[in-house]
Amino acid sequence: MHPSRARIVAIDALRGLVILLMLVDHAREFFYYHAQVSDPMNLATTEPALFFTRLTAHLCAPIFVALTGLSAYLYGEAKGGKAAASSFLLKRGLFLILLEVTVVGFAWNFDFTPARIYLQVIWVIGLSMIALAALLHLSHRWLILLGAAIVLGHNLLDPITAAPGDWYFIPWAILHDRTLIDLPWGGDLRTSYPLLPWIGIIMLGYGIGPWFRAEVPAPTRQARLVGIGVAMLAAFAVLRTINLYGDPSPWVIGEVPLRTIMSFLNLTKYPPSADFALLTLGTGALVMAAFDRMSSRLLGWLTVFGSVPLFFYILHLYGLHLLNIALGMVIQHREGVLVSVPNVGAIWLVALAAAVPCWFACRWFGAIKRRSGRWWMRYL
């Protein structure tokens, strides 16, 4: 395989893997109503199987956002440099923000006038892309240094709070505080994904872009990925063991070793703590290095998902929601009753059942997208 094609396969495969883990987590959201988890999870009430299922989903957003930055770099390389990448990021970012508050938001609640609008991962990816559109004009060294400073240092801002009525309440709620913003016409906004650390993550993804140039030998790229992955995981282990900085929720010794391990790994996602980012991005770098060594034949089924991630995201949300409604009508014999499966194993089975038709749909749409010459297809 041509080296440039191999690196793209690895990127799409990693993206495909994390969005499949996201599918499992969203199956939990739609089909496990009786045991929803908090952030971080309440270990006194969360069974280990549910805890580790949720833990796998932690990989999704950080790796996906980092890959968004990496893909932006490669787009600029192919289309004419930073100006082209910046223009695309700005337009795509605005499009994603609009999508979050319309098509995506409706998929979660099937309500045209919800009392609460959730600003979630698509929204924060859109804002991160807009921020990167401006910041990518910095040198790669400064992008990496500033991105690392944001990712590792934003927890120093945790003591800062803002109350409704403070002049900085809304910008701080968007940047760093997961809270509610009242709307003038009634209802409110939930800033589920505070923005600041995600800007750092997308900057880091863009910053390592030169590693993925076609002229960089694959063993060199793989060694760099392994090196940064091991360094991140080692930094996570040290920070988390010290238990003084890195996550707002310190770990405690449990009544059994398994509970201690769960407490150690019970990290804050909203916003992603320094420990959270180190663990997830370090793991992602190692998986990327492994995928970069594999053949496209082995990774092909994952790249089907990873090559059309936005299409998959919208498809699986509507599919899971409609599936739950349909099962409620069949099992409960009445409309409007949502189904909750009995155990964590059933969540994985629901996700597997949803993944199969999604794979065929993504393969179909991916072929259309590759054949299409329409400019707007780049945004889907």
mmCIF file of C-alpha atoms in Angstrom:
data_model
loop_
_atom_site.group_PDB
_atom_site.id
_atom_site.type_symbol
_atom_site.label_atom_id
_atom_site.label_comp_id
_atom_site.label_asym_id
_atom_site.label_seq_id
_atom_site.Cartn_x
_atom_site.Cartn_y
_atom_site.Cartn_z
ATOM 1 C CA MET A 1 0.000 0.000 0.000
ATOM 2 C CA HIS A 2 1.160 3.529 -0.755
ATOM 3 C CA PRO A 3 2.444 5.200 2.455
ATOM 4 C CA SER A 4 0.103 8.201 2.161
ATOM 5 C CA ARG A 5 -2.904 5.910 1.811
ATOM 6 C CA ALA A 6 -1.810 3.744 4.751
ATOM 7 C CA ARG A 7 -1.753 6.688 7.149
ATOM 8 C CA ILE A 8 -5.267 7.745 6.076
ATOM 9 C CA VAL A 9 -6.561 4.202 6.622
ATOM 10 C CA ALA A 10 -5.148 4.246 10.154
ATOM 11 C CA ILE A 11 -6.838 7.586 10.878
ATOM 12 C CA ASP A 12 -10.211 6.431 9.571
ATOM 13 C CA ALA A 13 -9.875 3.120 11.416
ATOM 14 C CA LEU A 14 -9.185 4.824 14.742
ATOM 15 C CA ARG A 15 -12.076 7.195 14.141
ATOM 16 C CA GLY A 16 -14.261 4.198 13.310
ATOM 17 C CA LEU A 17 -13.260 2.405 16.504
ATOM 18 C CA VAL A 18 -14.085 5.305 18.793
ATOM 19 C CA ILE A 19 -17.433 6.028 17.175
ATOM 20 C CA LEU A 20 -18.373 2.367 17.647
ATOM 21 C CA LEU A 21 -17.549 2.756 21.336
ATOM 22 C CA MET A 22 -19.728 5.866 21.231
ATOM 23 C CA LEU A 23 -22.513 3.722 19.779
ATOM 24 C CA VAL A 24 -22.297 1.462 22.846
ATOM 25 C CA ASP A 25 -22.468 4.459 25.163
ATOM 26 C CA HIS A 26 -25.455 5.910 23.354
ATOM 27 C CA ALA A 27 -27.150 2.513 23.459
ATOM 28 C CA ARG A 28 -26.698 2.842 27.220
ATOM 29 C CA GLU A 29 -28.275 6.308 27.134
ATOM 30 C CA PHE A 30 -31.308 5.095 25.185
ATOM 31 C CA PHE A 31 -31.741 1.595 26.646
ATOM 32 C CA TYR A 32 -30.529 1.729 30.261
ATOM 33 C CA TYR A 33 -32.806 4.336 31.794
ATOM 34 C CA HIS A 34 -32.930 2.725 35.217
ATOM 35 C CA ALA A 35 -29.151 3.082 35.778
ATOM 36 C CA GLN A 36 -27.930 6.332 34.263
ATOM 37 C CA VAL A 37 -24.457 7.357 35.448
ATOM 38 C CA SER A 38 -23.168 10.696 36.668
ATOM 39 C CA ASP A 39 -19.819 12.281 35.925
ATOM 40 C CA PRO A 40 -17.718 11.078 37.643
ATOM 41 C CA MET A 41 -19.719 7.971 38.434
ATOM 42 C CA ASN A 42 -21.087 7.148 41.855
ATOM 43 C CA LEU A 43 -19.067 4.040 42.639
ATOM 44 C CA ALA A 44 -21.360 3.113 45.519
ATOM 45 C CA THR A 45 -24.188 2.466 43.070
ATOM 46 C CA THR A 46 -22.439 1.738 39.746
ATOM 47 C CA GLU A 47 -21.758 -1.930 39.008
ATOM 48 C CA PRO A 48 -18.303 -2.745 37.584
ATOM 49 C CA ALA A 49 -19.666 -3.853 34.195
ATOM 50 C CA LEU A 50 -21.458 -0.542 33.745
ATOM 51 C CA PHE A 51 -18.436 1.397 35.003
ATOM 52 C CA PHE A 52 -16.018 -0.156 32.525
ATOM 53 C CA THR A 53 -18.528 0.145 29.678
ATOM 54 C CA ARG A 54 -18.742 3.851 30.390
ATOM 55 C CA LEU A 55 -14.953 4.012 30.752
ATOM 56 C CA THR A 56 -14.438 2.720 27.192
ATOM 57 C CA ALA A 57 -16.675 5.528 25.958
ATOM 58 C CA HIS A 58 -14.336 8.080 27.531
ATOM 59 C CA LEU A 59 -11.965 7.427 24.638
ATOM 60 C CA CYS A 60 -14.435 8.740 22.078
ATOM 61 C CA ALA A 61 -14.560 12.527 22.313
ATOM 62 C CA PRO A 62 -10.863 13.304 23.025
ATOM 63 C CA ILE A 63 -9.576 11.011 20.285
ATOM 64 C CA PHE A 64 -12.191 12.232 17.825
ATOM 65 C CA VAL A 65 -11.412 15.897 18.501
ATOM 66 C CA ALA A 66 -7.659 15.256 18.198
ATOM 67 C CA LEU A 67 -8.266 13.461 14.886
ATOM 68 C CA THR A 68 -10.325 16.446 13.744
ATOM 69 C CA GLY A 69 -7.265 18.627 14.246
ATOM 70 C CA LEU A 70 -5.037 16.110 12.482
ATOM 71 C CA SER A 71 -7.461 15.845 9.559
ATOM 72 C CA ALA A 72 -7.545 19.651 9.289
ATOM 73 C CA TYR A 73 -3.780 19.671 8.880
ATOM 74 C CA LEU A 74 -3.910 17.014 6.152
ATOM 75 C CA TYR A 75 -6.731 18.894 4.432
ATOM 76 C CA GLY A 76 -4.575 22.018 4.324
ATOM 77 C CA GLU A 77 -1.637 20.031 2.950
ATOM 78 C CA ALA A 78 -3.820 18.701 0.125
ATOM 79 C CA LYS A 79 -5.751 21.904 -0.629
ATOM 80 C CA GLY A 80 -3.169 24.656 -0.481
ATOM 81 C CA GLY A 81 -1.988 25.297 3.055
ATOM 82 C CA LYS A 82 -3.195 27.022 6.202
ATOM 83 C CA ALA A 83 -5.522 29.456 4.450
ATOM 84 C CA ALA A 84 -7.508 26.596 2.909
ATOM 85 C CA ALA A 85 -7.630 24.702 6.192
ATOM 86 C CA SER A 86 -8.698 27.805 8.113
ATOM 87 C CA SER A 87 -11.513 28.584 5.683
ATOM 88 C CA PHE A 88 -12.819 25.021 5.781
ATOM 89 C CA LEU A 89 -12.640 24.841 9.580
ATOM 90 C CA LEU A 90 -14.598 28.069 9.977
ATOM 91 C CA LYS A 91 -17.402 27.017 7.630
ATOM 92 C CA ARG A 92 -17.552 23.433 8.895
ATOM 93 C CA GLY A 93 -17.538 24.643 12.492
ATOM 94 C CA LEU A 94 -20.489 26.968 11.932
ATOM 95 C CA PHE A 95 -22.331 24.163 10.147
ATOM 96 C CA LEU A 96 -21.807 21.772 13.088
ATOM 97 C CA ILE A 97 -23.076 24.323 15.620
ATOM 98 C CA LEU A 98 -26.250 24.761 13.568
ATOM 99 C CA LEU A 99 -26.585 20.995 13.267
ATOM 100 C CA GLU A 100 -26.296 20.515 17.042
ATOM 101 C CA VAL A 101 -29.239 22.755 17.885
ATOM 102 C CA THR A 102 -31.448 21.383 15.096
ATOM 103 C CA VAL A 103 -30.996 17.901 13.631
ATOM 104 C CA VAL A 104 -28.891 16.442 16.453
ATOM 105 C CA GLY A 105 -30.875 17.960 19.288
ATOM 106 C CA PHE A 106 -34.124 16.674 17.808
ATOM 107 C CA ALA A 107 -32.679 13.154 17.543
ATOM 108 C CA TRP A 108 -32.307 12.982 21.327
ATOM 109 C CA ASN A 109 -35.792 14.109 22.351
ATOM 110 C CA PHE A 110 -38.044 14.208 19.246
ATOM 111 C CA ASP A 111 -39.286 17.565 20.536
ATOM 112 C CA PHE A 112 -39.411 20.621 18.274
ATOM 113 C CA THR A 113 -39.679 22.994 21.253
ATOM 114 C CA PRO A 114 -37.624 21.466 24.080
ATOM 115 C CA ALA A 115 -37.486 23.266 27.413
ATOM 116 C CA ARG A 116 -33.766 22.555 27.591
ATOM 117 C CA ILE A 117 -31.256 22.623 24.729
ATOM 118 C CA TYR A 118 -28.152 20.531 25.296
ATOM 119 C CA LEU A 119 -24.910 21.831 23.788
ATOM 120 C CA GLN A 120 -23.002 18.608 23.394
ATOM 121 C CA VAL A 121 -20.138 17.094 21.453
ATOM 122 C CA ILE A 122 -21.062 18.263 17.919
ATOM 123 C CA TRP A 123 -21.418 21.809 19.245
ATOM 124 C CA VAL A 124 -18.036 21.755 20.968
ATOM 125 C CA ILE A 125 -16.343 20.224 17.922
ATOM 126 C CA GLY A 126 -17.783 23.060 15.853
ATOM 127 C CA LEU A 127 -16.518 25.710 18.278
ATOM 128 C CA SER A 128 -13.132 23.997 18.499
ATOM 129 C CA MET A 129 -12.847 24.055 14.720
ATOM 130 C CA ILE A 130 -13.628 27.773 14.659
ATOM 131 C CA ALA A 131 -10.965 28.401 17.314
ATOM 132 C CA LEU A 132 -8.439 26.300 15.398
ATOM 133 C CA ALA A 133 -9.241 28.243 12.228
ATOM 134 C CA ALA A 134 -7.644 31.264 13.917
ATOM 135 C CA LEU A 135 -4.950 29.511 15.949
ATOM 136 C CA LEU A 136 -3.470 27.312 13.211
ATOM 137 C CA HIS A 137 -1.540 30.293 11.884
ATOM 138 C CA LEU A 138 0.799 29.881 14.859
ATOM 139 C CA SER A 139 3.884 27.745 14.371
ATOM 140 C CA HIS A 140 3.526 24.043 15.108
ATOM 141 C CA ARG A 141 5.805 24.400 18.111
ATOM 142 C CA TRP A 142 3.557 27.071 19.612
ATOM 143 C CA LEU A 143 0.424 25.108 18.750
ATOM 144 C CA ILE A 144 1.727 22.088 20.646
ATOM 145 C CA LEU A 145 3.015 24.121 23.602
ATOM 146 C CA LEU A 146 -0.166 26.171 23.925
ATOM 147 C CA GLY A 147 -2.383 23.135 23.385
ATOM 148 C CA ALA A 148 -0.509 21.181 26.058
ATOM 149 C CA ALA A 149 -0.690 24.129 28.455
ATOM 150 C CA ILE A 150 -4.468 24.318 28.018
ATOM 151 C CA VAL A 151 -5.016 20.563 28.364
ATOM 152 C CA LEU A 152 -2.769 20.173 31.398
ATOM 153 C CA GLY A 153 -3.326 23.527 33.062
ATOM 154 C CA HIS A 154 -7.018 24.346 32.742
ATOM 155 C CA ASN A 155 -7.814 22.591 36.040
ATOM 156 C CA LEU A 156 -6.041 25.463 37.760
ATOM 157 C CA LEU A 157 -9.113 27.479 36.771
ATOM 158 C CA ASP A 158 -11.518 25.153 38.594
ATOM 159 C CA PRO A 159 -11.869 27.450 41.635
ATOM 160 C CA ILE A 160 -13.225 30.228 39.420
ATOM 161 C CA THR A 161 -17.010 30.303 39.548
ATOM 162 C CA ALA A 162 -19.630 32.571 38.052
ATOM 163 C CA ALA A 163 -23.249 33.072 39.058
ATOM 164 C CA PRO A 164 -26.128 34.158 36.821
ATOM 165 C CA GLY A 165 -25.987 37.924 36.632
ATOM 166 C CA ASP A 166 -22.180 38.136 36.708
ATOM 167 C CA TRP A 167 -20.876 39.838 33.556
ATOM 168 C CA TYR A 168 -18.677 36.857 32.727
ATOM 169 C CA PHE A 169 -21.230 34.147 33.533
ATOM 170 C CA ILE A 170 -22.154 33.219 29.955
ATOM 171 C CA PRO A 171 -18.616 33.183 28.502
ATOM 172 C CA TRP A 172 -17.371 31.242 31.524
ATOM 173 C CA ALA A 173 -20.233 28.758 31.220
ATOM 174 C CA ILE A 174 -19.259 28.175 27.600
ATOM 175 C CA LEU A 175 -15.536 27.957 28.280
ATOM 176 C CA HIS A 176 -15.185 26.001 31.493
ATOM 177 C CA ASP A 177 -18.267 25.576 33.646
ATOM 178 C CA ARG A 178 -20.877 22.920 32.908
ATOM 179 C CA THR A 179 -24.046 24.744 33.862
ATOM 180 C CA LEU A 180 -27.368 26.169 32.689
ATOM 181 C CA ILE A 181 -27.880 29.420 30.809
ATOM 182 C CA ASP A 182 -31.393 30.878 30.891
ATOM 183 C CA LEU A 183 -32.890 31.857 27.551
ATOM 184 C CA PRO A 184 -34.804 35.157 27.207
ATOM 185 C CA TRP A 185 -37.870 33.424 25.745
ATOM 186 C CA GLY A 186 -37.955 30.678 28.401
ATOM 187 C CA GLY A 187 -36.127 27.398 28.818
ATOM 188 C CA ASP A 188 -32.376 27.125 29.082
ATOM 189 C CA LEU A 189 -29.144 25.917 27.520
ATOM 190 C CA ARG A 190 -27.030 23.180 29.091
ATOM 191 C CA THR A 191 -23.310 23.627 28.368
ATOM 192 C CA SER A 192 -22.637 19.903 28.533
ATOM 193 C CA TYR A 193 -19.208 20.203 26.903
ATOM 194 C CA PRO A 194 -17.303 23.269 28.184
ATOM 195 C CA LEU A 195 -15.033 24.443 25.404
ATOM 196 C CA LEU A 196 -11.587 25.413 26.703
ATOM 197 C CA PRO A 197 -9.837 22.027 27.066
ATOM 198 C CA TRP A 198 -11.231 20.847 23.725
ATOM 199 C CA ILE A 199 -9.471 23.752 22.038
ATOM 200 C CA GLY A 200 -6.233 22.444 23.516
ATOM 201 C CA ILE A 201 -6.958 18.923 22.290
ATOM 202 C CA ILE A 202 -7.742 19.976 18.711
ATOM 203 C CA MET A 203 -4.557 22.076 18.693
ATOM 204 C CA LEU A 204 -2.507 19.048 19.707
ATOM 205 C CA GLY A 205 -4.086 17.008 16.925
ATOM 206 C CA TYR A 206 -3.222 19.675 14.375
ATOM 207 C CA GLY A 207 0.231 20.092 15.870
ATOM 208 C CA ILE A 208 1.264 16.487 15.186
ATOM 209 C CA GLY A 209 0.088 16.769 11.583
ATOM 210 C CA PRO A 210 3.622 16.845 10.103
ATOM 211 C CA TRP A 211 4.170 13.309 11.440
ATOM 212 C CA PHE A 212 1.575 12.145 8.916
ATOM 213 C CA ARG A 213 3.078 13.667 5.801
ATOM 214 C CA ALA A 214 3.547 11.151 3.018
ATOM 215 C CA GLU A 215 7.325 11.591 3.085
ATOM 216 C CA VAL A 216 7.618 10.652 6.775
ATOM 217 C CA PRO A 217 8.601 6.964 7.031
ATOM 218 C CA ALA A 218 5.960 4.851 8.735
ATOM 219 C CA PRO A 219 8.407 3.472 11.364
ATOM 220 C CA THR A 220 9.337 7.048 12.322
ATOM 221 C CA ARG A 221 5.696 8.058 12.709
ATOM 222 C CA GLN A 222 4.908 4.924 14.679
ATOM 223 C CA ALA A 223 7.861 5.444 17.019
ATOM 224 C CA ARG A 224 6.733 9.010 17.695
ATOM 225 C CA LEU A 225 3.183 7.860 18.406
ATOM 226 C CA VAL A 226 4.372 5.170 20.775
ATOM 227 C CA GLY A 227 6.705 7.627 22.486
ATOM 228 C CA ILE A 228 4.034 10.277 23.045
ATOM 229 C CA GLY A 229 1.489 7.629 24.052
ATOM 230 C CA VAL A 230 3.766 6.093 26.675
ATOM 231 C CA ALA A 231 4.749 9.550 27.947
ATOM 232 C CA MET A 232 1.097 10.565 28.352
ATOM 233 C CA LEU A 233 0.149 7.371 30.165
ATOM 234 C CA ALA A 234 3.177 7.688 32.445
ATOM 235 C CA ALA A 235 2.267 11.303 33.215
ATOM 236 C CA PHE A 236 -1.293 10.189 33.966
ATOM 237 C CA ALA A 237 -0.073 7.471 36.332
ATOM 238 C CA VAL A 238 2.160 9.904 38.211
ATOM 239 C CA LEU A 239 -0.412 12.704 38.457
ATOM 240 C CA ARG A 240 -3.231 10.387 39.456
ATOM 241 C CA THR A 241 -1.096 8.549 42.019
ATOM 242 C CA ILE A 242 -0.016 11.805 43.669
ATOM 243 C CA ASN A 243 -3.719 12.690 43.878
ATOM 244 C CA LEU A 244 -3.098 16.427 44.350
ATOM 245 C CA TYR A 245 -3.750 17.811 40.874
ATOM 246 C CA GLY A 246 -5.110 16.552 37.575
ATOM 247 C CA ASP A 247 -8.747 15.803 38.381
ATOM 248 C CA PRO A 248 -11.335 17.496 40.609
ATOM 249 C CA SER A 249 -12.351 14.102 42.037
ATOM 250 C CA PRO A 250 -9.523 12.451 44.013
ATOM 251 C CA TRP A 251 -9.408 8.680 44.129
ATOM 252 C CA VAL A 252 -9.838 6.727 47.347
ATOM 253 C CA ILE A 253 -8.976 3.244 48.528
ATOM 254 C CA GLY A 254 -11.998 0.974 48.206
ATOM 255 C CA GLU A 255 -13.141 -1.961 50.265
ATOM 256 C CA VAL A 256 -11.745 -4.331 47.605
ATOM 257 C CA PRO A 257 -8.928 -3.851 45.038
ATOM 258 C CA LEU A 258 -11.402 -3.630 42.150
ATOM 259 C CA ARG A 259 -13.139 -0.660 43.765
ATOM 260 C CA THR A 260 -9.775 1.047 44.269
ATOM 261 C CA ILE A 261 -8.984 0.584 40.571
ATOM 262 C CA MET A 262 -12.397 1.949 39.643
ATOM 263 C CA SER A 263 -11.862 4.985 41.851
ATOM 264 C CA PHE A 264 -8.416 5.556 40.314
ATOM 265 C CA LEU A 265 -9.921 5.513 36.817
ATOM 266 C CA ASN A 266 -13.062 7.483 37.696
ATOM 267 C CA LEU A 267 -12.182 10.729 35.925
ATOM 268 C CA THR A 268 -13.995 13.950 35.093
ATOM 269 C CA LYS A 269 -15.098 14.398 31.490
ATOM 270 C CA TYR A 270 -17.107 17.652 31.662
ATOM 271 C CA PRO A 271 -14.807 19.445 31.121
ATOM 272 C CA PRO A 272 -12.113 16.816 30.491
ATOM 273 C CA SER A 273 -9.586 16.959 33.295
ATOM 274 C CA ALA A 274 -5.831 16.802 32.704
ATOM 275 C CA ASP A 275 -5.853 13.187 33.901
ATOM 276 C CA PHE A 276 -8.779 12.366 31.618
ATOM 277 C CA ALA A 277 -6.992 13.813 28.575
ATOM 278 C CA LEU A 278 -3.685 12.100 29.363
ATOM 279 C CA LEU A 279 -5.306 8.689 29.746
ATOM 280 C CA THR A 280 -7.508 8.884 26.666
ATOM 281 C CA LEU A 281 -5.101 10.613 24.283
ATOM 282 C CA GLY A 282 -2.213 8.401 25.408
ATOM 283 C CA THR A 283 -4.292 5.314 24.713
ATOM 284 C CA GLY A 284 -5.350 6.752 21.372
ATOM 285 C CA ALA A 285 -1.750 7.366 20.312
ATOM 286 C CA LEU A 286 -0.815 3.750 21.049
ATOM 287 C CA VAL A 287 -3.832 2.392 19.167
ATOM 288 C CA MET A 288 -3.020 4.653 16.225
ATOM 289 C CA ALA A 289 0.546 3.336 16.170
ATOM 290 C CA ALA A 290 -0.806 -0.227 16.129
ATOM 291 C CA PHE A 291 -3.284 0.538 13.353
ATOM 292 C CA ASP A 292 -0.540 2.222 11.328
ATOM 293 C CA ARG A 293 1.227 -1.144 11.207
ATOM 294 C CA MET A 294 -1.821 -3.103 10.039
ATOM 295 C CA SER A 295 -2.990 -3.770 6.518
ATOM 296 C CA SER A 296 -6.033 -2.071 5.063
ATOM 297 C CA ARG A 297 -7.664 -5.499 4.726
ATOM 298 C CA LEU A 298 -7.714 -5.918 8.504
ATOM 299 C CA LEU A 299 -8.900 -2.362 9.131
ATOM 300 C CA GLY A 300 -11.340 -2.045 6.252
ATOM 301 C CA TRP A 301 -14.512 -2.663 8.233
ATOM 302 C CA LEU A 302 -13.567 0.080 10.713
ATOM 303 C CA THR A 303 -12.744 2.586 7.986
ATOM 304 C CA VAL A 304 -16.272 2.215 6.617
ATOM 305 C CA PHE A 305 -17.520 3.888 9.794
ATOM 306 C CA GLY A 306 -14.607 6.287 10.186
ATOM 307 C CA SER A 307 -14.761 7.689 6.658
ATOM 308 C CA VAL A 308 -18.281 9.119 7.131
ATOM 309 C CA PRO A 309 -18.429 9.950 10.862
ATOM 310 C CA LEU A 310 -21.037 12.715 10.734
ATOM 311 C CA PHE A 311 -23.407 10.588 8.669
ATOM 312 C CA PHE A 312 -22.945 7.741 11.150
ATOM 313 C CA TYR A 313 -23.477 10.041 14.129
ATOM 314 C CA ILE A 314 -26.836 11.306 12.926
ATOM 315 C CA LEU A 315 -27.915 7.894 11.633
ATOM 316 C CA HIS A 316 -27.217 6.010 14.859
ATOM 317 C CA LEU A 317 -28.969 8.582 17.087
ATOM 318 C CA TYR A 318 -32.183 8.428 15.091
ATOM 319 C CA GLY A 319 -31.850 4.667 14.704
ATOM 320 C CA LEU A 320 -31.448 3.997 18.441
ATOM 321 C CA HIS A 321 -34.290 6.339 19.371
ATOM 322 C CA LEU A 322 -36.679 4.887 16.804
ATOM 323 C CA LEU A 323 -35.678 1.334 17.753
ATOM 324 C CA ASN A 324 -36.505 2.011 21.389
ATOM 325 C CA ILE A 325 -39.895 3.466 20.500
ATOM 326 C CA ALA A 326 -40.658 0.513 18.227
ATOM 327 C CA LEU A 327 -39.699 -2.014 20.904
ATOM 328 C CA GLY A 328 -41.863 -0.156 23.412
ATOM 329 C CA MET A 329 -44.844 -0.467 21.103
ATOM 330 C CA VAL A 330 -44.200 -4.184 20.539
ATOM 331 C CA ILE A 331 -43.403 -5.142 24.133
ATOM 332 C CA GLN A 332 -45.644 -2.768 26.055
ATOM 333 C CA HIS A 333 -48.348 -2.573 23.361
ATOM 334 C CA ARG A 334 -48.672 1.169 23.673
ATOM 335 C CA GLU A 335 -47.015 4.210 22.208
ATOM 336 C CA GLY A 336 -44.632 6.439 24.159
ATOM 337 C CA VAL A 337 -43.208 3.762 26.465
ATOM 338 C CA LEU A 338 -39.411 3.561 26.353
ATOM 339 C CA VAL A 339 -37.648 0.253 26.896
ATOM 340 C CA SER A 340 -34.826 -0.304 29.389
ATOM 341 C CA VAL A 341 -32.812 -3.497 28.926
ATOM 342 C CA PRO A 342 -32.037 -5.620 32.018
ATOM 343 C CA ASN A 343 -28.234 -5.675 32.080
ATOM 344 C CA VAL A 344 -25.012 -4.284 30.612
ATOM 345 C CA GLY A 345 -24.542 -7.266 28.317
ATOM 346 C CA ALA A 346 -27.819 -6.365 26.648
ATOM 347 C CA ILE A 347 -26.499 -2.856 25.991
ATOM 348 C CA TRP A 348 -23.634 -4.316 23.974
ATOM 349 C CA LEU A 349 -26.074 -6.562 22.089
ATOM 350 C CA VAL A 350 -28.249 -3.560 21.228
ATOM 351 C CA ALA A 351 -25.159 -1.717 19.980
ATOM 352 C CA LEU A 352 -24.104 -4.719 17.885
ATOM 353 C CA ALA A 353 -27.572 -5.009 16.398
ATOM 354 C CA ALA A 354 -27.495 -1.310 15.491
ATOM 355 C CA ALA A 355 -23.933 -1.427 14.125
ATOM 356 C CA VAL A 356 -24.706 -3.957 11.389
ATOM 357 C CA PRO A 357 -27.277 -1.928 9.413
ATOM 358 C CA CYS A 358 -25.251 1.234 10.121
ATOM 359 C CA TRP A 359 -22.212 -0.418 8.477
ATOM 360 C CA PHE A 360 -24.120 -1.073 5.265
ATOM 361 C CA ALA A 361 -25.613 2.415 5.296
ATOM 362 C CA CYS A 362 -22.161 3.986 5.838
ATOM 363 C CA ARG A 363 -20.661 1.909 3.044
ATOM 364 C CA TRP A 364 -23.451 3.080 0.717
ATOM 365 C CA PHE A 365 -23.101 6.736 1.679
ATOM 366 C CA GLY A 366 -19.299 6.585 1.582
ATOM 367 C CA ALA A 367 -19.417 5.399 -2.022
ATOM 368 C CA ILE A 368 -21.773 8.246 -2.930
ATOM 369 C CA LYS A 369 -19.533 10.775 -1.199
ATOM 370 C CA ARG A 370 -16.404 9.543 -3.004
ATOM 371 C CA ARG A 371 -18.110 9.750 -6.396
ATOM 372 C CA SER A 372 -19.704 13.127 -5.800
ATOM 373 C CA GLY A 373 -18.029 16.286 -6.992
ATOM 374 C CA ARG A 374 -20.394 18.570 -5.119
ATOM 375 C CA TRP A 375 -18.666 20.982 -2.741
ATOM 376 C CA TRP A 376 -21.189 20.546 0.049
ATOM 377 C CA MET A 377 -20.513 16.818 0.316
ATOM 378 C CA ARG A 378 -17.237 17.701 2.071
ATOM 379 C CA TYR A 379 -19.269 18.929 5.028
ATOM 380 C CA LEU A 380 -21.104 15.626 5.597
#
